[in-house]
GROMACS .gro file of N, CA and C in nm:
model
  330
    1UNK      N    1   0.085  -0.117   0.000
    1UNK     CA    2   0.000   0.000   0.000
    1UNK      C    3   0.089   0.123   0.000
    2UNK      N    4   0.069   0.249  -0.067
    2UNK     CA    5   0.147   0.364  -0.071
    2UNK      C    6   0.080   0.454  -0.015
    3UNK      N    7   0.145   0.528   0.092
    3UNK     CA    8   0.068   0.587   0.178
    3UNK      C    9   0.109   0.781   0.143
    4UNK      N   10  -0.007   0.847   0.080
    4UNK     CA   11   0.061   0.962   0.051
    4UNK      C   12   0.062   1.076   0.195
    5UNK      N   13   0.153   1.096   0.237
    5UNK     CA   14   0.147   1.238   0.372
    5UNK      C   15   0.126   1.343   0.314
    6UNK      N   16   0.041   1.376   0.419
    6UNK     CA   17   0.000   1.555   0.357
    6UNK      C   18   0.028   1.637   0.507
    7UNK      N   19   0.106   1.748   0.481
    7UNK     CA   20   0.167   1.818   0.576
    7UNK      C   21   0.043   1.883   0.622
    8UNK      N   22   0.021   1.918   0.745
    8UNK     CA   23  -0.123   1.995   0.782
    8UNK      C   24  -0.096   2.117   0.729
    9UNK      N   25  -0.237   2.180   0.730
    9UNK     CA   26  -0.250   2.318   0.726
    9UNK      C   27  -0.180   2.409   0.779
   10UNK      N   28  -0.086   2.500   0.747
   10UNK     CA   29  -0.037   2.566   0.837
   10UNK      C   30  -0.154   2.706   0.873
   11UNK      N   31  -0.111   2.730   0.990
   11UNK     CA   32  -0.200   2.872   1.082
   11UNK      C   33  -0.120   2.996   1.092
   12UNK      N   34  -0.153   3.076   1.066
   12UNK     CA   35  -0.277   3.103   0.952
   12UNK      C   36  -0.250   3.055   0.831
   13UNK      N   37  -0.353   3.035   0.742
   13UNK     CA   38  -0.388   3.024   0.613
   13UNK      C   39  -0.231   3.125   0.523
   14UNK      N   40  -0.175   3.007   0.431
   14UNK     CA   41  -0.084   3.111   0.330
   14UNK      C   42  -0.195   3.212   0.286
   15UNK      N   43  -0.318   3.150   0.201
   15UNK     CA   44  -0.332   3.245   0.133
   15UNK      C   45  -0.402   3.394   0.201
   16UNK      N   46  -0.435   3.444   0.070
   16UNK     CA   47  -0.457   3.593   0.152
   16UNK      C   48  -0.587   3.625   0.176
   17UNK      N   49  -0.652   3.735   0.240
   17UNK     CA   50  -0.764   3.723   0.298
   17UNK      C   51  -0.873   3.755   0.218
   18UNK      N   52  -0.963   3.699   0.178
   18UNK     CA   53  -1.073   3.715   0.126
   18UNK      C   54  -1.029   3.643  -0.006
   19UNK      N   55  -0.967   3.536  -0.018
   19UNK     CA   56  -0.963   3.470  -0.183
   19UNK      C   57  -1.090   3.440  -0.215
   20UNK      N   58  -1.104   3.489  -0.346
   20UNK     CA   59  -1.217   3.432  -0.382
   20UNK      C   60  -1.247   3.257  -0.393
   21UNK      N   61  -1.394   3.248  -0.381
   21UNK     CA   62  -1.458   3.108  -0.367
   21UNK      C   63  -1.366   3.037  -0.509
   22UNK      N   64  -1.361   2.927  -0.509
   22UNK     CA   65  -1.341   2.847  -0.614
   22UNK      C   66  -1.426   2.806  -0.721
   23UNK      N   67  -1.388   2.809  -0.806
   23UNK     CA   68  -1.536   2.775  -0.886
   23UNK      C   69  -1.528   2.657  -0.994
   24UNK      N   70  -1.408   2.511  -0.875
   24UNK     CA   71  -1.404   2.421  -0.965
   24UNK      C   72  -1.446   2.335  -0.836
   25UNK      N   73  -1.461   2.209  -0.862
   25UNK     CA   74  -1.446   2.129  -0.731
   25UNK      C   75  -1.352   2.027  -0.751
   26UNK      N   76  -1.344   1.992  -0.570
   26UNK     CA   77  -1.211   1.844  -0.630
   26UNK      C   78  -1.278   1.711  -0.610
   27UNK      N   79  -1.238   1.591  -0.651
   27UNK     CA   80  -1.323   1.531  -0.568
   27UNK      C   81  -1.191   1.437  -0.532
   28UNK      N   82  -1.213   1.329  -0.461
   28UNK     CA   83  -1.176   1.249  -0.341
   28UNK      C   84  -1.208   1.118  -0.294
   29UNK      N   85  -1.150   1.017  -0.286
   29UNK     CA   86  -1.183   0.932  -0.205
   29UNK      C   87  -1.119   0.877  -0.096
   30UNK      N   88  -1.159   0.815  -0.031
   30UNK     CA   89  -1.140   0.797   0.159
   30UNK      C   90  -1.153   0.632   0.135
   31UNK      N   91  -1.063   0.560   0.203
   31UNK     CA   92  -1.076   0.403   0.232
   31UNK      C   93  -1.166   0.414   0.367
   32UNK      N   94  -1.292   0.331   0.362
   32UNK     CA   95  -1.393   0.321   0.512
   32UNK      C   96  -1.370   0.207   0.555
   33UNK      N   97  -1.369   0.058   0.455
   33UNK     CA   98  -1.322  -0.072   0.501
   33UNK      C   99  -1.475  -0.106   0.534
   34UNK      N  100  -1.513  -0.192   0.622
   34UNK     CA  101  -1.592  -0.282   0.634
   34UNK      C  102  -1.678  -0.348   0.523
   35UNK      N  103  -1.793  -0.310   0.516
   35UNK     CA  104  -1.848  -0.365   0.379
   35UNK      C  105  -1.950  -0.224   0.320
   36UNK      N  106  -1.830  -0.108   0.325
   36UNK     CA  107  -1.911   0.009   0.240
   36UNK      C  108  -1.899  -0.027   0.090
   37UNK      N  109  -1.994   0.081   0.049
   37UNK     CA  110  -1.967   0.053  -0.107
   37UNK      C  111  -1.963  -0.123  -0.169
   38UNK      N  112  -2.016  -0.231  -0.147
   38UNK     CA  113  -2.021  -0.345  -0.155
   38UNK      C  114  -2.058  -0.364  -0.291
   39UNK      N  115  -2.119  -0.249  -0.398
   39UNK     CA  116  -2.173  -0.343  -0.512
   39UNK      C  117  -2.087  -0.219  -0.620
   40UNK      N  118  -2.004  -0.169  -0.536
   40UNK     CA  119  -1.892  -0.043  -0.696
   40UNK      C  120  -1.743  -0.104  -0.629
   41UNK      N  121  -1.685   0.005  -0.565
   41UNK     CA  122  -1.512   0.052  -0.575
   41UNK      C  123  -1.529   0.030  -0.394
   42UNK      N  124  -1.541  -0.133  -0.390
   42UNK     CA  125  -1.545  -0.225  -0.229
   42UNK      C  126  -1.466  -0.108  -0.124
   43UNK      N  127  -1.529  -0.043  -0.013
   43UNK     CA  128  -1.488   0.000   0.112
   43UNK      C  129  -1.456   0.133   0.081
   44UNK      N  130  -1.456   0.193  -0.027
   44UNK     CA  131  -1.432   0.327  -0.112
   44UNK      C  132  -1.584   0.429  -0.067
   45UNK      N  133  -1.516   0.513  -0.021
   45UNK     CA  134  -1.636   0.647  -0.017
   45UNK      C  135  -1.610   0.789  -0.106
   46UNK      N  136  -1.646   0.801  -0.178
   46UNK     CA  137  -1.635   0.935  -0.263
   46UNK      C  138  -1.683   1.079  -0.237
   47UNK      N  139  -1.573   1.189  -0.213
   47UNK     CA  140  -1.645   1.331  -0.188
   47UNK      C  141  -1.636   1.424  -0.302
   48UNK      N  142  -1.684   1.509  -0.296
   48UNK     CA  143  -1.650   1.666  -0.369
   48UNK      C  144  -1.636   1.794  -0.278
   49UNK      N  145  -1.536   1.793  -0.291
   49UNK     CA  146  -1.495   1.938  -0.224
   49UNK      C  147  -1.515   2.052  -0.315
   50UNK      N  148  -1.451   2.152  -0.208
   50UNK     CA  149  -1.447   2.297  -0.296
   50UNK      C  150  -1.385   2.361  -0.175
   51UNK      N  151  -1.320   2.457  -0.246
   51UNK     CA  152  -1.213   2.528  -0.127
   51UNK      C  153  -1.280   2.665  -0.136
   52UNK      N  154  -1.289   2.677   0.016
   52UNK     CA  155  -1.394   2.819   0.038
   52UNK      C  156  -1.301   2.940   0.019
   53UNK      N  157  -1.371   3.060   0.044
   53UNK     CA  158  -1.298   3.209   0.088
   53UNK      C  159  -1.182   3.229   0.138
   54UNK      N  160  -1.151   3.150   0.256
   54UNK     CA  161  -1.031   3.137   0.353
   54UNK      C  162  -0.938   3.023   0.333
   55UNK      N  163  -0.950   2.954   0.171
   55UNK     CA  164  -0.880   2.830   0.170
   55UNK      C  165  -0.863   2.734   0.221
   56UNK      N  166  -1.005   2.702   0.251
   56UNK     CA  167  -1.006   2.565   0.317
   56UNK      C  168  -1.122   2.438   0.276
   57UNK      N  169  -1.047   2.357   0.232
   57UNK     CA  170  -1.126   2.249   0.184
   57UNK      C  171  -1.265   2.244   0.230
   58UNK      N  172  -1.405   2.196   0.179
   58UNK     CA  173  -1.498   2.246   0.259
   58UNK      C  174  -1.575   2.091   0.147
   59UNK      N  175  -1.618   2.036   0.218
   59UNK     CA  176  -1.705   1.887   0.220
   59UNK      C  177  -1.848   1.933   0.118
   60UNK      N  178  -1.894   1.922  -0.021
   60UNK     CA  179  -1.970   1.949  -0.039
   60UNK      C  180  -2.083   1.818  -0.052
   61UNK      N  181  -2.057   1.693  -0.114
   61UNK     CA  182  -2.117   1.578  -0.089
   61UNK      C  183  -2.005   1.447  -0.058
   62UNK      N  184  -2.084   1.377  -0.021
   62UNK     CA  185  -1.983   1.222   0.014
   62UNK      C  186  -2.095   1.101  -0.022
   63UNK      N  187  -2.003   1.031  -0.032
   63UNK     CA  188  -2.064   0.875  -0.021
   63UNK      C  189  -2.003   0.757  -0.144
   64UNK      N  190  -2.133   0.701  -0.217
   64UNK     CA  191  -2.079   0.628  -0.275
   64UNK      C  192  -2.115   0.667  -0.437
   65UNK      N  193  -2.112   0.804  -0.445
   65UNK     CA  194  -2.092   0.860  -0.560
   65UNK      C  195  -2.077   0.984  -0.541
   66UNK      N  196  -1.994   1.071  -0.575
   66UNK     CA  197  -1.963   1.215  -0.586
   66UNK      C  198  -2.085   1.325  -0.520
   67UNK      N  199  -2.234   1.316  -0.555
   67UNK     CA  200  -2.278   1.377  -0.528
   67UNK      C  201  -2.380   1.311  -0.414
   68UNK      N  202  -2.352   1.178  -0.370
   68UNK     CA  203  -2.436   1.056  -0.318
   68UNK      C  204  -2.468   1.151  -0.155
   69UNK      N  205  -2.536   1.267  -0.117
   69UNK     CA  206  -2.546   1.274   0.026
   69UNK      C  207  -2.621   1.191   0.114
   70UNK      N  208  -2.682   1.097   0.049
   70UNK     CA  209  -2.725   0.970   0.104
   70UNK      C  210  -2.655   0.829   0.124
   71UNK      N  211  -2.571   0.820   0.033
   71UNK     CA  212  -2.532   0.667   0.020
   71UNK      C  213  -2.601   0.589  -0.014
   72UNK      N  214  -2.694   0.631  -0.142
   72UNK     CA  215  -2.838   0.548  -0.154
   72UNK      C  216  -2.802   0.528  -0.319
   73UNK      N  217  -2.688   0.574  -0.342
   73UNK     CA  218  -2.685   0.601  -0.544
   73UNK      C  219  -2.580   0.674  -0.605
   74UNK      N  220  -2.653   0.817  -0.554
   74UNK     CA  221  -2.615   0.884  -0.631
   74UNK      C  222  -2.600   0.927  -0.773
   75UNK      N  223  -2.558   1.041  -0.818
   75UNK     CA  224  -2.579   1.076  -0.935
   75UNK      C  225  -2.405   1.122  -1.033
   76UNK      N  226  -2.314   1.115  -0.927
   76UNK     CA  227  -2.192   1.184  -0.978
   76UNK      C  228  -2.172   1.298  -0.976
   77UNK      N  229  -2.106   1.351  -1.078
   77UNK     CA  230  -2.074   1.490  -1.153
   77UNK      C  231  -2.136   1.512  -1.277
   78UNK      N  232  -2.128   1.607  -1.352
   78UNK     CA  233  -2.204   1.640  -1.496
   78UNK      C  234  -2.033   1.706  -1.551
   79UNK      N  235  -1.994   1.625  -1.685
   79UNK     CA  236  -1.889   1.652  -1.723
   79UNK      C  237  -1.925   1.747  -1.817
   80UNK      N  238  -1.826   1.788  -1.901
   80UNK     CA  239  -1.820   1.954  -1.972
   80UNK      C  240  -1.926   1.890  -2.110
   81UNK      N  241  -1.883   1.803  -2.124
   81UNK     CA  242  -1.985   1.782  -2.230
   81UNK      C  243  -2.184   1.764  -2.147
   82UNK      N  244  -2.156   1.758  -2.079
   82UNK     CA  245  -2.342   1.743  -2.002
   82UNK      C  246  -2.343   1.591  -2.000
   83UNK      N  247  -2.252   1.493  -1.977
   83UNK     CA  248  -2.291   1.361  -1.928
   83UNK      C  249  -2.287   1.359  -1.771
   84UNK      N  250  -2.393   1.278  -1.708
   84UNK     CA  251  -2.324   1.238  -1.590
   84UNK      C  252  -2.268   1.116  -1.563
   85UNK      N  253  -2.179   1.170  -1.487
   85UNK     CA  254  -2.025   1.079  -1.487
   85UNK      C  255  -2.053   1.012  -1.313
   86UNK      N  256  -2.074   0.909  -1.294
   86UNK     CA  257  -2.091   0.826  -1.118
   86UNK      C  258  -1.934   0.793  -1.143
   87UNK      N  259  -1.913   0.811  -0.970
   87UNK     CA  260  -1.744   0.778  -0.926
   87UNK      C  261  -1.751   0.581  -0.950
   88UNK      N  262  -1.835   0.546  -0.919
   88UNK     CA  263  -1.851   0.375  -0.947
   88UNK      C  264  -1.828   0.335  -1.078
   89UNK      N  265  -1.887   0.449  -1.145
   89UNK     CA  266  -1.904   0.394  -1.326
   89UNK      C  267  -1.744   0.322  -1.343
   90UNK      N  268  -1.616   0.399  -1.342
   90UNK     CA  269  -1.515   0.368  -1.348
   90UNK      C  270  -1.417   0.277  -1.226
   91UNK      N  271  -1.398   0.383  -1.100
   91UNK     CA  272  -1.411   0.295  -0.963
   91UNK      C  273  -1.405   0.188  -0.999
   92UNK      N  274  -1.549   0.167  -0.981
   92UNK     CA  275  -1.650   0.037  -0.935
   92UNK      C  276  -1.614  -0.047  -1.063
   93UNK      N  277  -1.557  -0.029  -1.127
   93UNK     CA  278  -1.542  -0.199  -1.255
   93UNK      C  279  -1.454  -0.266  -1.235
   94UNK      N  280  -1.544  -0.400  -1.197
   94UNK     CA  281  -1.464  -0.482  -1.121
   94UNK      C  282  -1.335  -0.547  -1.215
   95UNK      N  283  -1.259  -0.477  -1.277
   95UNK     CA  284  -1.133  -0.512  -1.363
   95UNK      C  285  -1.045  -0.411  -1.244
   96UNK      N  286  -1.115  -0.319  -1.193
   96UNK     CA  287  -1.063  -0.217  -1.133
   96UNK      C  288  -0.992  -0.295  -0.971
   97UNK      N  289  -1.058  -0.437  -0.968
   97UNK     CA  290  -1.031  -0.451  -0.787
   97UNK      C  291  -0.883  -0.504  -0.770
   98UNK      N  292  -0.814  -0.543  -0.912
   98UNK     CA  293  -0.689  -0.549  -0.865
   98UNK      C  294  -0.570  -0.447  -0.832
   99UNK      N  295  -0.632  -0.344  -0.846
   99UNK     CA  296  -0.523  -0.204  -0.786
   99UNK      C  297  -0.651  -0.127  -0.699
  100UNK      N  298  -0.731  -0.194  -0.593
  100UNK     CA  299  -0.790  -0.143  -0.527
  100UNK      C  300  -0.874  -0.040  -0.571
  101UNK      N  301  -0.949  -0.037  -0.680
  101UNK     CA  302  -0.999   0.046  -0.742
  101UNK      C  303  -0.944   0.224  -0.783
  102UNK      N  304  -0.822   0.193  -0.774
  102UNK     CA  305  -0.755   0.338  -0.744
  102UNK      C  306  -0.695   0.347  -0.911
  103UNK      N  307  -0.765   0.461  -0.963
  103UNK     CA  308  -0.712   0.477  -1.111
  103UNK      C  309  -0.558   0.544  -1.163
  104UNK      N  310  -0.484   0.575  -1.090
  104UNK     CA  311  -0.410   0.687  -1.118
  104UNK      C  312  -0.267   0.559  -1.060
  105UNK      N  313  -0.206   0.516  -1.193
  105UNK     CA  314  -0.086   0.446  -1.194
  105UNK      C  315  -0.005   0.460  -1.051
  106UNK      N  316   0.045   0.567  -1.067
  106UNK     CA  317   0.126   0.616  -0.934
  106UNK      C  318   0.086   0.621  -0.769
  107UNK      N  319  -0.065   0.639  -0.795
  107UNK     CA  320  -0.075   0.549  -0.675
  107UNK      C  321  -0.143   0.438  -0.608
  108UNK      N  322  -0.139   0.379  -0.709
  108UNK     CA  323  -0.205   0.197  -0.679
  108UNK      C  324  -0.129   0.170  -0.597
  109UNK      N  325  -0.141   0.042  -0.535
  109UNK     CA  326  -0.090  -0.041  -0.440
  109UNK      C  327   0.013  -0.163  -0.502
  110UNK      N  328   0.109  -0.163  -0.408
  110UNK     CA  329   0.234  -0.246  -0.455
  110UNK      C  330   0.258  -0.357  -0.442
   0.00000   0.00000   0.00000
């Protein structure tokens, strides 16, 4: 497993005061383990952030799809072309469970 560190926040905030809102979002996933997510990307929970005024990450949905504030579905994101895109669609294919559903070469598991 490759474990990435992220240095905390430092206090105060680098940036400067009053940055404007962001007007992209990030999204994210979190390992939960037990038997979340059981029928996409096994023990995987998916968020979307957005970094507020004061630069700070700020939780806009979670679960088991990008916009899932239930954990009941969800709907994803809406990509530039107007599809919606679910974090499972890709995630979740089970070709995906041998690098832990984690898409990004560099940091699969070893």
């Amino acid at each position: 497993m490759k474990t990435i560190e992220v240095p905390p926040s430092p206090s105060p905030s680098p940036w400067p005061d009053a940055i404007p809102e962001q007007q992209w979002d990030v999204f994210a996933m979190a390992k939960r383990g037990g038997n979340f997510n059981v029928d996409g990307a096994k023990n995987w929970e998916f968020f979307t952030l957005r970094i507020d005024a004061n630069g700070v990450p700020v939780i806009l949905a979670r679960g088991i799809d990008a916009t899932d504030t239930s954990s009941s579905g969800g709907h994803g994101y809406t990509a530039a072309n107007g599809n919606v895109i679910r974090c499972n669609n890709c995630h979740g294919d089970p070709t995906m469970a041998k690098v832990d559903y984690i898409l990004n070469p560099e940091l699969e598991p070893k």
